[in-house]
CSV table of C-alpha atoms in Angstrom, one decimal:
chain,number,residue,atom,x,y,z
A,1,MET,CA,10.7,44.0,7.3
A,2,LYS,CA,10.6,42.4,10.7
A,3,ARG,CA,6.9,43.3,11.0
A,4,THR,CA,6.2,41.7,7.6
A,5,LEU,CA,8.0,38.5,8.6
A,6,ALA,CA,6.2,38.4,12.0
A,7,GLY,CA,2.9,39.0,10.2
A,8,LEU,CA,3.5,36.2,7.7
A,9,THR,CA,4.6,33.8,10.5
A,10,GLY,CA,1.5,34.6,12.5
A,11,ALA,CA,-0.7,34.1,9.5
A,12,LEU,CA,0.9,30.7,8.7
A,13,LEU,CA,0.4,29.6,12.3
A,14,LEU,CA,-3.2,30.7,12.4
A,15,ALA,CA,-3.8,28.9,9.0
A,16,GLY,CA,-2.2,25.8,10.3
A,17,ALA,CA,-4.3,25.8,13.5
A,18,ALA,CA,-7.5,26.5,11.5
A,19,HIS,CA,-6.5,23.6,9.1
A,20,ALA,CA,-6.0,21.2,12.0
A,21,GLN,CA,-9.4,22.0,13.3
A,22,GLN,CA,-10.9,21.2,9.9
A,23,ARG,CA,-10.2,17.6,10.2
A,24,PRO,CA,-13.1,15.7,11.8
A,25,GLY,CA,-12.7,12.5,13.8
A,26,GLY,CA,-9.8,13.4,16.1
A,27,ASP,CA,-6.0,13.3,16.1
A,28,VAL,CA,-5.6,9.4,16.1
A,29,ARG,CA,-7.8,7.3,13.8
A,30,PRO,CA,-7.5,3.5,13.4
A,31,PHE,CA,-8.4,2.3,10.0
A,32,LEU,CA,-9.0,-0.8,7.7
A,33,GLY,CA,-8.3,-0.8,4.0
A,34,PHE,CA,-8.9,-2.9,1.0
A,35,GLY,CA,-7.0,-2.4,-2.3
A,36,LEU,CA,-6.7,-3.8,-5.8
A,37,THR,CA,-3.3,-3.5,-7.4
A,38,TYR,CA,-1.8,-4.4,-10.7
A,39,GLY,CA,1.8,-4.5,-12.0
A,40,GLY,CA,5.1,-6.2,-11.5
A,41,ASP,CA,7.0,-9.0,-13.2
A,42,LYS,CA,5.3,-12.2,-14.1
A,43,LEU,CA,6.0,-15.1,-11.7
A,44,GLU,CA,4.0,-17.8,-13.5
A,45,SER,CA,1.2,-18.2,-16.1
A,46,PHE,CA,-1.3,-21.0,-16.0
A,47,ASP,CA,-3.5,-22.3,-18.8
A,48,PHE,CA,-6.9,-23.9,-18.1
A,49,SER,CA,-8.8,-26.6,-20.0
A,50,ASN,CA,-11.5,-24.0,-21.0
A,51,ASP,CA,-8.9,-22.2,-23.1
A,52,THR,CA,-8.4,-19.4,-20.5
A,53,SER,CA,-5.2,-18.4,-18.7
A,54,SER,CA,-4.2,-16.6,-15.6
A,55,THR,CA,-0.9,-14.9,-14.7
A,56,VAL,CA,0.4,-14.3,-11.2
A,57,ARG,CA,2.5,-11.1,-10.9
A,58,ALA,CA,4.8,-9.8,-8.2
A,59,GLY,CA,2.7,-6.6,-7.9
A,60,ASN,CA,-0.8,-8.0,-7.9
A,61,LEU,CA,-3.6,-8.2,-6.6
A,62,VAL,CA,-5.4,-7.9,-3.3
A,63,ASP,CA,-4.0,-5.8,-0.5
A,64,LEU,CA,-5.7,-5.8,3.0
A,65,LYS,CA,-4.5,-3.2,5.5
A,66,ALA,CA,-5.0,-2.2,9.1
A,67,GLY,CA,-3.3,0.7,10.8
A,68,VAL,CA,-3.4,4.1,12.6
A,69,ASP,CA,-3.5,7.6,11.1
A,70,PHE,CA,-2.0,10.4,13.2
A,71,LEU,CA,-2.6,14.2,12.9
A,72,VAL,CA,0.8,15.7,13.5
A,73,GLY,CA,-0.2,19.4,13.3
A,74,GLY,CA,-1.6,21.8,10.8
A,75,PRO,CA,-1.9,20.1,7.4
A,76,PHE,CA,0.6,17.3,8.3
A,77,SER,CA,-0.3,13.8,9.2
A,78,MET,CA,1.3,10.4,9.3
A,79,GLN,CA,0.1,6.8,8.9
A,80,ALA,CA,1.5,3.4,10.0
A,81,SER,CA,0.0,0.1,8.7
A,82,ILE,CA,0.5,-3.6,8.3
A,83,GLY,CA,-1.0,-5.5,5.4
A,84,TYR,CA,-1.5,-8.8,3.6
A,85,HIS,CA,-0.9,-8.5,-0.1
A,86,PHE,CA,-1.5,-11.6,-2.3
A,87,ASP,CA,-2.1,-12.9,-5.8
A,88,GLY,CA,-2.9,-16.5,-6.8
A,89,VAL,CA,-4.6,-19.1,-8.9
A,90,ASN,CA,-6.9,-21.7,-7.5
A,91,GLY,CA,-7.7,-24.8,-9.7
A,92,SER,CA,-9.5,-28.1,-9.1
A,93,ASN,CA,-6.1,-29.9,-9.3
A,94,GLY,CA,-3.7,-27.3,-7.9
A,95,ASP,CA,-3.1,-23.9,-6.3
A,96,TYR,CA,-0.4,-21.3,-6.6
A,97,SER,CA,-0.1,-18.1,-4.7
A,98,PHE,CA,2.4,-15.3,-4.0
A,99,SER,CA,1.9,-13.4,-0.7
A,100,ARG,CA,3.8,-10.9,1.5
A,101,VAL,CA,3.2,-8.9,4.6
A,102,PRO,CA,4.0,-5.2,4.0
A,103,PHE,CA,4.7,-2.6,6.7
A,104,GLU,CA,4.3,1.0,5.6
A,105,PHE,CA,5.1,4.4,7.2
A,106,LEU,CA,3.7,7.3,5.3
A,107,GLY,CA,3.6,11.1,5.7
A,108,TYR,CA,0.9,13.4,4.2
A,109,TYR,CA,0.2,17.0,3.4
A,110,SER,CA,-3.5,18.0,3.3
A,111,ILE,CA,-4.3,20.4,0.5
A,112,ASN,CA,-7.9,20.8,1.9
A,113,PRO,CA,-10.1,18.8,4.3
A,114,GLN,CA,-11.1,16.4,1.5
A,115,PHE,CA,-7.8,15.8,-0.3
A,116,ARG,CA,-4.2,15.0,0.7
A,117,ILE,CA,-1.0,13.8,-0.9
A,118,GLY,CA,1.7,11.7,0.6
A,119,GLY,CA,4.5,9.2,0.4
A,120,GLY,CA,6.8,7.1,2.4
A,121,VAL,CA,8.5,3.7,2.8
A,122,ARG,CA,7.2,0.1,2.5
A,123,GLN,CA,9.0,-3.0,3.7
A,124,SER,CA,7.5,-6.4,2.9
A,125,PHE,CA,8.2,-9.5,5.1
A,126,ASP,CA,7.4,-13.2,4.7
A,127,ALA,CA,7.3,-12.9,0.9
A,128,HIS,CA,6.8,-16.4,-0.4
A,129,VAL,CA,5.2,-18.7,-3.1
A,130,ASP,CA,3.0,-21.5,-2.0
A,131,SER,CA,2.0,-24.2,-4.4
A,132,ASN,CA,0.4,-27.6,-4.4
A,133,GLY,CA,-1.2,-30.2,-6.7
A,134,VAL,CA,-0.1,-30.4,-10.3
A,135,VAL,CA,1.8,-27.1,-9.8
A,136,GLY,CA,3.5,-28.2,-6.6
A,137,GLY,CA,7.2,-28.0,-6.0
A,138,LEU,CA,7.4,-24.3,-6.7
A,139,ASP,CA,7.5,-23.2,-3.0
A,140,SER,CA,10.0,-20.4,-2.4
A,141,SER,CA,10.8,-17.6,-0.1
A,142,PHE,CA,11.9,-14.1,-1.2
A,143,ASP,CA,13.9,-11.2,0.2
A,144,ALA,CA,12.2,-7.8,-0.3
A,145,LYS,CA,14.1,-4.5,-0.8
A,146,THR,CA,12.8,-1.5,1.0
A,147,GLY,CA,10.1,0.1,-1.3
A,148,PHE,CA,8.7,3.5,-1.8
A,149,VAL,CA,5.1,4.7,-2.0
A,150,VAL,CA,3.4,7.8,-3.4
A,151,GLU,CA,-0.3,8.3,-3.1
A,152,ALA,CA,-3.2,10.7,-3.1
A,153,GLU,CA,-6.3,10.3,-0.9
A,154,TYR,CA,-9.8,11.7,-1.4
A,155,PHE,CA,-12.4,11.8,1.4
A,156,PRO,CA,-16.0,11.8,0.1
A,157,TRP,CA,-17.0,11.5,3.8
A,158,HIS,CA,-14.8,12.0,6.8
A,159,ARG,CA,-14.7,8.3,7.7
A,160,ILE,CA,-14.2,7.1,4.1
A,161,GLY,CA,-11.0,7.5,2.0
A,162,ILE,CA,-10.3,6.6,-1.6
A,163,LYS,CA,-6.6,6.2,-2.4
A,164,PHE,CA,-4.7,6.2,-5.7
A,165,ARG,CA,-1.1,5.0,-5.3
A,166,ALA,CA,2.0,3.8,-7.0
A,167,VAL,CA,4.6,1.6,-5.3
A,168,SER,CA,8.2,0.7,-6.2
A,169,GLU,CA,9.3,-2.6,-4.8
A,170,LYS,CA,11.7,-5.4,-5.7
A,171,PHE,CA,12.0,-9.1,-4.6
A,172,GLU,CA,14.8,-11.7,-4.9
A,173,GLY,CA,14.3,-15.4,-4.4
A,174,LYS,CA,16.4,-16.8,-1.6
A,175,ASP,CA,15.5,-20.5,-1.9
A,176,GLY,CA,13.5,-23.0,-4.0
A,177,VAL,CA,13.1,-22.8,-7.7
A,178,TYR,CA,13.3,-19.0,-7.7
A,179,ARG,CA,16.6,-18.8,-5.8
A,180,GLY,CA,18.7,-15.9,-7.1
A,181,GLN,CA,16.0,-14.6,-9.5
A,182,LYS,CA,14.9,-11.0,-9.2
A,183,PHE,CA,11.4,-9.7,-9.7
A,184,ASP,CA,10.1,-6.2,-9.9
A,185,GLY,CA,7.0,-5.9,-7.7
A,186,SER,CA,6.2,-2.3,-8.6
A,187,HIS,CA,2.5,-1.6,-9.0
A,188,ALA,CA,-0.4,0.9,-9.0
A,189,GLY,CA,-3.5,0.5,-7.0
A,190,VAL,CA,-6.9,1.8,-5.9
A,191,TYR,CA,-7.9,1.5,-2.2
A,192,GLY,CA,-11.0,2.0,-0.1
A,193,VAL,CA,-10.3,2.9,3.5
A,194,PHE,CA,-12.6,3.1,6.5
A,195,TYR,CA,-11.5,5.2,9.5
A,196,PHE,CA,-13.1,4.4,12.9
A,197,ASN,CA,-13.5,8.0,14.0
């Protein structure tokens, strides 16, 4: 029994070491990311003179990221990032936008060199609405609850990652016209990521 356990332990250690060497690019990799997201509660809807409309949601739309990816050991890795996530409407007579600065700390398990799954926590800061023109007067700041992330990442090339993710996140207005109102910012998204090594 002891020999069997020792053999299994040795096999797992060798597999982990071999897996660690399968990752190209090194143990620490800075990265930049661009994502498109959709979801969350409606903040505002706007109608235009050409009979079209646009809705700004608490989980939309563009998410820009920069961060560092760390190989911990074997199939395990971690990632820390800062982002700028925003949605908005720009018109000839007024603008409205909702933006936030999310920090994320994620852990991953690599199934093979081209695919990994992971999850972690997300905390958004400086969440606020900016407005001007005919839609002015809606400026507000929001408190963000700590959110959670689950995602899968596919590597078609060792420096390029494609992420599919889901995020649970909530906001509450702390001043302005949205004071005391709660909004669900949960969303799904697709991201492209470039790793520098």
